[in-house]
PDB file of C-alpha atoms in Angstrom:
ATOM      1  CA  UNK A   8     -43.077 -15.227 -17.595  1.00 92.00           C
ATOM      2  CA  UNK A   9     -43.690 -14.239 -20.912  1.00 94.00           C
ATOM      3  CA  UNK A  10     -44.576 -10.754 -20.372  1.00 94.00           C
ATOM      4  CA  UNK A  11     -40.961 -10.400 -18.509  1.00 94.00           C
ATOM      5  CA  UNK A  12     -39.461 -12.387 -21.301  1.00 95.00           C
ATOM      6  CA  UNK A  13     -40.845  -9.405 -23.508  1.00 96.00           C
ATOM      7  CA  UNK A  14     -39.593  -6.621 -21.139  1.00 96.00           C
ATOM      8  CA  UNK A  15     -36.465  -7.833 -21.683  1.00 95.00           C
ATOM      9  CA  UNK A  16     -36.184  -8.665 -25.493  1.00 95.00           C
ATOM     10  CA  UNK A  17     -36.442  -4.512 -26.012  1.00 94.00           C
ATOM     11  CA  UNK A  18     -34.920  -1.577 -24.756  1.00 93.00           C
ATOM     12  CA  UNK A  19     -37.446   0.498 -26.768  1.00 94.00           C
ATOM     13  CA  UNK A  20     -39.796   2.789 -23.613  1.00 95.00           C
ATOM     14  CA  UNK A  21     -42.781   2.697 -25.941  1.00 94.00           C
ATOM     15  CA  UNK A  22     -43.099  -0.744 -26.633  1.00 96.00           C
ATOM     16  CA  UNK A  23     -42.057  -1.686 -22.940  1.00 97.00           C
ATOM     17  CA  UNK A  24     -44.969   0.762 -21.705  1.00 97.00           C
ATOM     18  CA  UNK A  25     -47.409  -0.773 -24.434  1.00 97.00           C
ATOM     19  CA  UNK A  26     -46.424  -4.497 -22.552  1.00 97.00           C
ATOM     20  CA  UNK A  27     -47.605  -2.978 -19.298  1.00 97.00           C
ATOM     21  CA  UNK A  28     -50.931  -0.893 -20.386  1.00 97.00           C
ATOM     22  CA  UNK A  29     -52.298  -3.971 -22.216  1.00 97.00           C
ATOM     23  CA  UNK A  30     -50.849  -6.537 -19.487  1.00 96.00           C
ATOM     24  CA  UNK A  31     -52.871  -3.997 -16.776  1.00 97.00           C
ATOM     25  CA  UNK A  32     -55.898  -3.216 -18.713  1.00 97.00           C
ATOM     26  CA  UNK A  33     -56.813  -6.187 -20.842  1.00 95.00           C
ATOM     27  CA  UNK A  34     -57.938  -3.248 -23.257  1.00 95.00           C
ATOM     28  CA  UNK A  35     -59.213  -3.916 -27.308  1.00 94.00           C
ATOM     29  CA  UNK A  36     -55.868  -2.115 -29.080  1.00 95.00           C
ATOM     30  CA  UNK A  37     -58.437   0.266 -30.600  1.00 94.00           C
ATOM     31  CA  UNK A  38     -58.775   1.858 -27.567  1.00 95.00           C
ATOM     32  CA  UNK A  39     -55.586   2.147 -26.577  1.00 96.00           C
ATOM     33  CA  UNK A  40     -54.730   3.853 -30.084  1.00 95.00           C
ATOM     34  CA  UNK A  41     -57.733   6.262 -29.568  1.00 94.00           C
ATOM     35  CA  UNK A  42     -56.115   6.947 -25.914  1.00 96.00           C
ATOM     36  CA  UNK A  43     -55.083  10.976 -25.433  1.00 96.00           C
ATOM     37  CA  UNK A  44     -53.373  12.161 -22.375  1.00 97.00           C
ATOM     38  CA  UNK A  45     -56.781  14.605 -21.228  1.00 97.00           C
ATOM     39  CA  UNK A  46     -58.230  10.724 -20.598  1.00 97.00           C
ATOM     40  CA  UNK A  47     -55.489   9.712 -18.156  1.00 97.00           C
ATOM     41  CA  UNK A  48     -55.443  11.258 -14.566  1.00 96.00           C
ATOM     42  CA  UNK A  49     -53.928  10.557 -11.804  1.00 96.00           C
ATOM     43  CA  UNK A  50     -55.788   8.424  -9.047  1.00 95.00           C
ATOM     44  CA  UNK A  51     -55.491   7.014  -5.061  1.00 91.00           C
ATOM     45  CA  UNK A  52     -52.573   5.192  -4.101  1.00 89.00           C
ATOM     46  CA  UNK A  53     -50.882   5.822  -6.967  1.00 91.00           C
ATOM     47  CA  UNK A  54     -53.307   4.396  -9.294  1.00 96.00           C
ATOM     48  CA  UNK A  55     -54.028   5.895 -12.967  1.00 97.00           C
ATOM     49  CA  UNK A  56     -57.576   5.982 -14.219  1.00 97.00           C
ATOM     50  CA  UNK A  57     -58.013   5.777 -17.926  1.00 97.00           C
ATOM     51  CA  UNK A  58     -61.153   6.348 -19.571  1.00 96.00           C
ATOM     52  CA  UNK A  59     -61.644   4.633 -22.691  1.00 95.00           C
ATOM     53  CA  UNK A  60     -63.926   4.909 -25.672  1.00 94.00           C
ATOM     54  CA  UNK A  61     -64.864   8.755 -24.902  1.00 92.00           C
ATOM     55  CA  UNK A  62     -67.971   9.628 -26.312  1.00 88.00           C
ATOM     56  CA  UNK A  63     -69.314   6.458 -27.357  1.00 87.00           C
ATOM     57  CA  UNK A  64     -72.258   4.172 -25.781  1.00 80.00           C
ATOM     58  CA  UNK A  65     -70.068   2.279 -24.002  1.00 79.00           C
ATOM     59  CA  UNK A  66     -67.414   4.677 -22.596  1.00 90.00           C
ATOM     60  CA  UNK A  67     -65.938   3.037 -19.810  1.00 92.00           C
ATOM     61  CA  UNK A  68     -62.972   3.283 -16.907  1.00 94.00           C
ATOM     62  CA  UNK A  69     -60.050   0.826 -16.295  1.00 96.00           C
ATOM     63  CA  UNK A  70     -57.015   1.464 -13.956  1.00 97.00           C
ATOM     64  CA  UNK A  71     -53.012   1.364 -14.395  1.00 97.00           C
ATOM     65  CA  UNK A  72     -51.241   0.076 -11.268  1.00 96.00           C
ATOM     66  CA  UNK A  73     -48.331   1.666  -9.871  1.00 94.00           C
ATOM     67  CA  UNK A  74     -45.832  -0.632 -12.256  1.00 95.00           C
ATOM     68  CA  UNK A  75     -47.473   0.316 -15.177  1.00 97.00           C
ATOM     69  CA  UNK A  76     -47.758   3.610 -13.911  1.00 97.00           C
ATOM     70  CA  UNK A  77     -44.111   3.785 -14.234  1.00 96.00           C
ATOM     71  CA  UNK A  78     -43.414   2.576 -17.331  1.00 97.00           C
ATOM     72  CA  UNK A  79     -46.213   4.590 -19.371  1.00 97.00           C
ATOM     73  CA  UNK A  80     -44.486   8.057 -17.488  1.00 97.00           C
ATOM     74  CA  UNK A  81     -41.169   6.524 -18.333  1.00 97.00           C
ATOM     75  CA  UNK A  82     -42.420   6.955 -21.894  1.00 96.00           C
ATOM     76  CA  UNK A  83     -43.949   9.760 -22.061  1.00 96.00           C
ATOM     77  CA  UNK A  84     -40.731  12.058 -20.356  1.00 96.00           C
ATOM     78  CA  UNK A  85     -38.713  10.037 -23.040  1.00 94.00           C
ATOM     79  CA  UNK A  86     -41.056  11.695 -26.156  1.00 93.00           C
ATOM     80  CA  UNK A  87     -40.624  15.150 -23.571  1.00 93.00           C
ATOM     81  CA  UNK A  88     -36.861  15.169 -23.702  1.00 93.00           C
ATOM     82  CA  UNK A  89     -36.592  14.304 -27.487  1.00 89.00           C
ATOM     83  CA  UNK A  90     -38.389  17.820 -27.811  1.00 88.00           C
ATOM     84  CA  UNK A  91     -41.547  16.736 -27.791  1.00 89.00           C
ATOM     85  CA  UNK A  92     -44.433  19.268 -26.602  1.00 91.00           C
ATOM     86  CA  UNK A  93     -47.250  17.254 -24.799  1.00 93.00           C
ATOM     87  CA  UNK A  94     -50.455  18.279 -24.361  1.00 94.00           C
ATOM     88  CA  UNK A  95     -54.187  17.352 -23.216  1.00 95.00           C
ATOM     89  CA  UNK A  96     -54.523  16.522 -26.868  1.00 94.00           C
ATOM     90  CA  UNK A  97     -51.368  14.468 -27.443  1.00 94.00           C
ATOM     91  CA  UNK A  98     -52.156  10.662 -27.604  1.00 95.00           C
ATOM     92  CA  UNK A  99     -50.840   8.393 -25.781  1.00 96.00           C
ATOM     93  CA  UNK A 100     -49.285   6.646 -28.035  1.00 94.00           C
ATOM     94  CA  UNK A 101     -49.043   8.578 -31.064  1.00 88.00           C
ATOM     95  CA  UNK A 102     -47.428   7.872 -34.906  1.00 81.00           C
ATOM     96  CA  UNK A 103     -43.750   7.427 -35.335  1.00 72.00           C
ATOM     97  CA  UNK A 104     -43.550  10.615 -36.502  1.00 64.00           C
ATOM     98  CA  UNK A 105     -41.657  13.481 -34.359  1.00 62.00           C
ATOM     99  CA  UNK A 106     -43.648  16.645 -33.184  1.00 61.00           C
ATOM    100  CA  UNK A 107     -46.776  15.485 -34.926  1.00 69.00           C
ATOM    101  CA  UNK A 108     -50.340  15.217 -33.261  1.00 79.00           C
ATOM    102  CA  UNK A 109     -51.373  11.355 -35.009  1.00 86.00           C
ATOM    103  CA  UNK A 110     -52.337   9.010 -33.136  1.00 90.00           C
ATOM    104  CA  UNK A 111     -50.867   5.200 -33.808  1.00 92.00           C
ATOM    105  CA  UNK A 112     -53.099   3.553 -36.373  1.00 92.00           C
ATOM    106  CA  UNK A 113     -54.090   0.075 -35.359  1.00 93.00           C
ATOM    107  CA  UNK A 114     -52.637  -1.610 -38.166  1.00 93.00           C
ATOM    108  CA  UNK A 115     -48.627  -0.429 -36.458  1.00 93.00           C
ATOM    109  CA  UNK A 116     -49.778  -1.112 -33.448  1.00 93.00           C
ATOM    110  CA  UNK A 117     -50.380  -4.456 -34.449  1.00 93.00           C
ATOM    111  CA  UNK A 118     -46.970  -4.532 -36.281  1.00 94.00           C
ATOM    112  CA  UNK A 119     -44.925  -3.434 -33.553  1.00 94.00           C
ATOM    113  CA  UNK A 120     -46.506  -5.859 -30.900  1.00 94.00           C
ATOM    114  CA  UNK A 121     -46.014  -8.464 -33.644  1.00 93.00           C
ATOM    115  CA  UNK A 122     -42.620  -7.834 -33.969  1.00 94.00           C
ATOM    116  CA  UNK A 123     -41.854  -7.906 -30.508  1.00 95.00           C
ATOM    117  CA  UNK A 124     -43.260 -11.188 -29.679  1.00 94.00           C
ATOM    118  CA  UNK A 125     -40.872 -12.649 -32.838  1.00 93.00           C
ATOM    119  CA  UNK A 126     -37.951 -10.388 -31.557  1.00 93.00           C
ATOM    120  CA  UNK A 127     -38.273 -12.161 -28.092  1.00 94.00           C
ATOM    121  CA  UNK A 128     -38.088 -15.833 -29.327  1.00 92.00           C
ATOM    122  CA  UNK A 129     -41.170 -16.877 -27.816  1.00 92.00           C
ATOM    123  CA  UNK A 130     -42.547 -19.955 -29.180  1.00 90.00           C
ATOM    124  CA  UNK A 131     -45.771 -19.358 -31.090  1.00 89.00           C
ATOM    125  CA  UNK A 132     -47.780 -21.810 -32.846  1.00 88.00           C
ATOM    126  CA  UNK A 133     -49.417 -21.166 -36.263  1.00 85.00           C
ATOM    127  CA  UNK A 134     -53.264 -22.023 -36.106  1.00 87.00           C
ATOM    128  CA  UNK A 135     -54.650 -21.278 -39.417  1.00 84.00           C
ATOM    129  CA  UNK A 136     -54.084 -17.672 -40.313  1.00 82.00           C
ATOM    130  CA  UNK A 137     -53.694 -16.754 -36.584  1.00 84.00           C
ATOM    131  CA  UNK A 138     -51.289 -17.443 -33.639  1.00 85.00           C
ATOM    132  CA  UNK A 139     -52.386 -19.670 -30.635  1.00 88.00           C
ATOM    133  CA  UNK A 140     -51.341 -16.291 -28.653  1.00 88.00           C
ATOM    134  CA  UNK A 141     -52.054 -13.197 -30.442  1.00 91.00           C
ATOM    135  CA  UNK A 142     -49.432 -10.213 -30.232  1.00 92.00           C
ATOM    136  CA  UNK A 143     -52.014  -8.217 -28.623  1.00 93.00           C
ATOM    137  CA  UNK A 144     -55.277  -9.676 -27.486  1.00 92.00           C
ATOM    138  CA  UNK A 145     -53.302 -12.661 -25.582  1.00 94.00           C
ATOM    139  CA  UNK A 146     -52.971 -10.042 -22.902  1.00 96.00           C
ATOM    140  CA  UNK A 147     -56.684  -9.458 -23.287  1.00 95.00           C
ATOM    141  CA  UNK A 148     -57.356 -13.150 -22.347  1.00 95.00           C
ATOM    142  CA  UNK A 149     -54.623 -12.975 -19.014  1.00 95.00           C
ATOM    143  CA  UNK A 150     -56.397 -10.134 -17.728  1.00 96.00           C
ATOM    144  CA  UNK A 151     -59.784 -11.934 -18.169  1.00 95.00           C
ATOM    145  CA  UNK A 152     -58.452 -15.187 -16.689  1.00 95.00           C
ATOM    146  CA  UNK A 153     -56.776 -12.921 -14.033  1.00 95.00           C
ATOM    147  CA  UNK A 154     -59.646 -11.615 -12.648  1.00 95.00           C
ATOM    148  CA  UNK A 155     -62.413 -14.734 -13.551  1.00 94.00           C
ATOM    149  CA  UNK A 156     -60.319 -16.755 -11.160  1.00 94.00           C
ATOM    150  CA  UNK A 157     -59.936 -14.182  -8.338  1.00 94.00           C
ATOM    151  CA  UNK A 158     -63.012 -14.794  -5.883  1.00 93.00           C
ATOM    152  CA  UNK A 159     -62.192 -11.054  -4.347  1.00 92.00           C
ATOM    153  CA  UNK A 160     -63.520  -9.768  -7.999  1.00 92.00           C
ATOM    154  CA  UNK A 161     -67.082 -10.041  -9.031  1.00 87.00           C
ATOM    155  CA  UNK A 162     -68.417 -10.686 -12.410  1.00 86.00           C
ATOM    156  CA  UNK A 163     -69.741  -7.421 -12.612  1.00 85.00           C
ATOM    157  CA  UNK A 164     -66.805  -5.661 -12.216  1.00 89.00           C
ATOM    158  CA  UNK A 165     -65.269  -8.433 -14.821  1.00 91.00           C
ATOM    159  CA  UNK A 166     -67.301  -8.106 -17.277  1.00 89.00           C
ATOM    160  CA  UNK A 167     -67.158  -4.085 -17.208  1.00 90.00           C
ATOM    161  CA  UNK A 168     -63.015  -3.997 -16.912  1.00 93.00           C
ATOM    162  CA  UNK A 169     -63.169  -6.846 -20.404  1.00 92.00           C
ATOM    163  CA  UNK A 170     -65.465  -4.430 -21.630  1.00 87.00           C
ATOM    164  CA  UNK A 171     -68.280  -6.823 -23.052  1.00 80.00           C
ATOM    165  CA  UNK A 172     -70.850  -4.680 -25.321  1.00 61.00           C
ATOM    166  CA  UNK A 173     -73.728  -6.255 -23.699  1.00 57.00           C
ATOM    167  CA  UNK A 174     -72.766  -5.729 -20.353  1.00 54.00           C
ATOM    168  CA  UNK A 175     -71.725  -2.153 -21.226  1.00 52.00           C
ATOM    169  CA  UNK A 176     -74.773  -1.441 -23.367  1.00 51.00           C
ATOM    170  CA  UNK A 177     -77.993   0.839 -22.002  1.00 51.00           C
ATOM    171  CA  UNK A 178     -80.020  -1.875 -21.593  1.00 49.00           C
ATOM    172  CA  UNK A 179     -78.076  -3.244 -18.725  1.00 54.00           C
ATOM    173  CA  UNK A 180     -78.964  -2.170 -15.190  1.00 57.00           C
ATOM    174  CA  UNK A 181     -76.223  -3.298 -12.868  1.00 60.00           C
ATOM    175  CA  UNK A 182     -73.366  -1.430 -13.436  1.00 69.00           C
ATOM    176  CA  UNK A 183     -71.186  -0.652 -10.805  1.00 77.00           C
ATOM    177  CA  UNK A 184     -69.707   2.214  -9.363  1.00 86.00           C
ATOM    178  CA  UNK A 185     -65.979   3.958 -10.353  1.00 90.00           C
ATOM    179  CA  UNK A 186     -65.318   2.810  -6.693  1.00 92.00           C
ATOM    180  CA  UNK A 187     -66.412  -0.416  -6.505  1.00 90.00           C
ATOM    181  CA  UNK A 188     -64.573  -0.956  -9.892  1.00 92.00           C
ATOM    182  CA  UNK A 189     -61.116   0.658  -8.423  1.00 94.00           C
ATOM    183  CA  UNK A 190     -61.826  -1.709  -5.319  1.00 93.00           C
ATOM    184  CA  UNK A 191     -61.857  -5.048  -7.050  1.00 93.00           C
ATOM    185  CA  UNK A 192     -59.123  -4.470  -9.901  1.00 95.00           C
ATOM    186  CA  UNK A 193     -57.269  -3.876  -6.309  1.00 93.00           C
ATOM    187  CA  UNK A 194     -57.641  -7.076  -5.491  1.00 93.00           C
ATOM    188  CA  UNK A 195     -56.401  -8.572  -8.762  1.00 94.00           C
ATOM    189  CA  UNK A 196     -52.959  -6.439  -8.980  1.00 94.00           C
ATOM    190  CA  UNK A 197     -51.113  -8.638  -7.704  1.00 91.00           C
ATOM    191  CA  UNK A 198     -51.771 -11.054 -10.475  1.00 93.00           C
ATOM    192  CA  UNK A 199     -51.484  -8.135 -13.266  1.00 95.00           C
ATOM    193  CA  UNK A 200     -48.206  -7.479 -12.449  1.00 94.00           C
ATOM    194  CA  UNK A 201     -45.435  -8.712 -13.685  1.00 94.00           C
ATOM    195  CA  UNK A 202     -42.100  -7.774 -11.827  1.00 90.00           C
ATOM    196  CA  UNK A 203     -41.951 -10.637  -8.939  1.00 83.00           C
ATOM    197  CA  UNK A 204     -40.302  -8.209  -6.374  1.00 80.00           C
ATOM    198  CA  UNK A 205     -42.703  -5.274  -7.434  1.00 75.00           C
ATOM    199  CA  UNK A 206     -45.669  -7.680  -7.064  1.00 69.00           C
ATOM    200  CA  UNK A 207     -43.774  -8.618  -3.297  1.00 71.00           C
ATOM    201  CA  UNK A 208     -43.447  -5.246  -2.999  1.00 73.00           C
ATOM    202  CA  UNK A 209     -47.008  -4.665  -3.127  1.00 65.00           C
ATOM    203  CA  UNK A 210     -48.456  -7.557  -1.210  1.00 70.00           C
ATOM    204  CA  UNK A 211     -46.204  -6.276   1.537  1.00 63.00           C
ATOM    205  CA  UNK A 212     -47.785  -2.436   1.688  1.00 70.00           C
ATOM    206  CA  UNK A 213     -51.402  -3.930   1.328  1.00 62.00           C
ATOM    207  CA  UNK A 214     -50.689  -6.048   4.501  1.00 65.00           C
ATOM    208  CA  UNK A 215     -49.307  -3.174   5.891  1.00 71.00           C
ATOM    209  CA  UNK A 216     -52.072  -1.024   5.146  1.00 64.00           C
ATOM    210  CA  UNK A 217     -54.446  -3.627   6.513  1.00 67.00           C
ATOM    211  CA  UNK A 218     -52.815  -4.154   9.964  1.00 62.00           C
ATOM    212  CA  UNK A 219     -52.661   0.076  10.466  1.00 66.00           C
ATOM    213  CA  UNK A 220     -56.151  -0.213   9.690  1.00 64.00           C
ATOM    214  CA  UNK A 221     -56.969  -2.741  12.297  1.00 72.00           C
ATOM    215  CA  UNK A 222     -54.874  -1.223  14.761  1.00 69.00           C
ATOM    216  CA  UNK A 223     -56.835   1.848  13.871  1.00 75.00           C
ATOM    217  CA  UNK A 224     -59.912   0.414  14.165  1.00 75.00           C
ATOM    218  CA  UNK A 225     -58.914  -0.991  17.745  1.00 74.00           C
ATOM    219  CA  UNK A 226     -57.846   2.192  18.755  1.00 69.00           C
ATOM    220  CA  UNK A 227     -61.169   3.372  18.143  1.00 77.00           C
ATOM    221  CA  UNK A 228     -63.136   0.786  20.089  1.00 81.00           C
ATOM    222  CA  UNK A 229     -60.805   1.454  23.295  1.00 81.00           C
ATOM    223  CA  UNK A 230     -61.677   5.124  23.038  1.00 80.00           C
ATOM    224  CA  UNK A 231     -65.555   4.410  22.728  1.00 82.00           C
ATOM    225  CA  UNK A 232     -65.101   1.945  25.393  1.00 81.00           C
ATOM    226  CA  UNK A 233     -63.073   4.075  27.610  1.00 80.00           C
ATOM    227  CA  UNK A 234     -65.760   6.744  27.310  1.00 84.00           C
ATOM    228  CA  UNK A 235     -68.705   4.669  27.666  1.00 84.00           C
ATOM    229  CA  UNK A 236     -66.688   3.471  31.118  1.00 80.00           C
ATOM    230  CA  UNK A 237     -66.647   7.343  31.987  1.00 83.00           C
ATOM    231  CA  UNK A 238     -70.056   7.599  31.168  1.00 85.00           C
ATOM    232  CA  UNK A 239     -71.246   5.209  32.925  1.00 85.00           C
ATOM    233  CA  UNK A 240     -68.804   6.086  36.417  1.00 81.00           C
ATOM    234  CA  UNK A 241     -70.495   9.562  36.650  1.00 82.00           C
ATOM    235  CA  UNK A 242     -74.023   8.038  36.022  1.00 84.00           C
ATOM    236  CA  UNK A 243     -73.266   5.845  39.175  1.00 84.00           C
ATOM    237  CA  UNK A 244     -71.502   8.812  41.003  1.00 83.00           C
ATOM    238  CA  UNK A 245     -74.782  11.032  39.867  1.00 82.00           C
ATOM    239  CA  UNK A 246     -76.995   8.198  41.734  1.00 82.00           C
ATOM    240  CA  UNK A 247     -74.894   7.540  44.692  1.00 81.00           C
ATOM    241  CA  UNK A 248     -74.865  11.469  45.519  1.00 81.00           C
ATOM    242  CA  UNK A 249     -78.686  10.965  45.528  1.00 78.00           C
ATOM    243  CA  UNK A 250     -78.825   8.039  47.680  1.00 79.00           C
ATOM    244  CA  UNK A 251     -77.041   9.488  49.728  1.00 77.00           C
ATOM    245  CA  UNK A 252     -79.201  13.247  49.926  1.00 71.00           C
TER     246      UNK A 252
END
């Protein structure tokens, strides 16, 4: 609910595509600031893969679902029709500055999240020197919960999509595959997202998918069983014929 409330508080396509990429990634900001558009491609079902940290120990993957998808092209034609040139190189999300190649520093970032949670009236309380929901890493802890409480995700592909250093480091010897990774932030989309009748929207093509998979899969056992059943007719035709000589 909040994450809608802060859709709606702006009419601003960067900040509403920042609101999705954290909300779908659970991603530190300093990744998302070191983000260029050679580490985004284009992946099944309408997925995006993003790989994060390039060139470092613990370079990783994470996934944007199709409603984040959306909003981060949204964007990104937005910068393209103000005259803006993109290339491989361009970041993602790039200085407030037209037509130049910088990416955001963290410190905006942080400012412009900040000011969007106190341009959307939500209720934050003061803890110290910090919020009880930070402008930016409060997504980090929904995606955690998101997927800690989803038994269809294991902790291994948890702890790799929060990106924990020691899970992520060398030393560690179960790490799983892009696949298997792709596979289980599947099963937690329908938490990440955030638009009710998108999220509908989805549940309804997964079920979909799953029932022309079974049907599939039937239609594949009839046609083994239909030619074991011819098989096995001439085998008894072969004997009879031999019988009968």
């Amino acid at each position: 609910e909040q994450c809608q409330i802060l859709l709606e508080s702006t009419g601003e396509k960067r900040e509403k595509a920042l609101v999705h990429i954290y909300s779908a990634t659970g991603a530190r900001p300093e990744a998302i600031c070191d983000l260029q558009l050679k580490h985004v491609e284009s992946y099944q079902d309408g997925f995006m893969k993003l790989v994060l940290y390039v060139g470092h120990s613990h370079e990783m993957i994470t996934f944007l679902h199709s409603e984040a998808v959306k909003a981060l092209n949204e964007y990104l034609e937005w910068r393209k029709v103000r005259g803006e040139k993109l290339t491989s190189e361009s970041y993602v999300f790039r200085a407030n500055t037209l037509w130049s190649n910088q990416k955001m520093s963290l410190s905006v970032m942080e400012n412009v999240m900040s000011r969007l949670w106190k341009s959307s009236g939500i209720t934050r309380n003061k803890i110290g020197h910090n919020y009880d929901i930070s402008s930016i890493r409060g997504f980090r802890k929904r995606f955690d919960t998101v997927l800690e409480m989803n038994p269809e995700v294991s902790m291994g592909a948890t702890q790799y999509l929060m990106d924990h250093a020691g899970y992520l480091s060398g030393k560690h010897y179960r790490r799983p595959t892009t696949e298997q990774i792709f596979e289980s932030y599947k099963n937690a989309v329908k938490e990440l997202m955030i638009d009710d009748s998108l999220r509908k929207d989805y549940e309804f093509e997964q079920k979909q998918k799953e029932f022309e998979k079974i049907e599939t899969q039937k239609d594949v056992r009839i046609k083994e069983l239909e030619r074991r059943a011819e098989r096995t007719e001439k085998l008894l035709m072969t004997l009879m014929q031999k019988l009968e000589s």
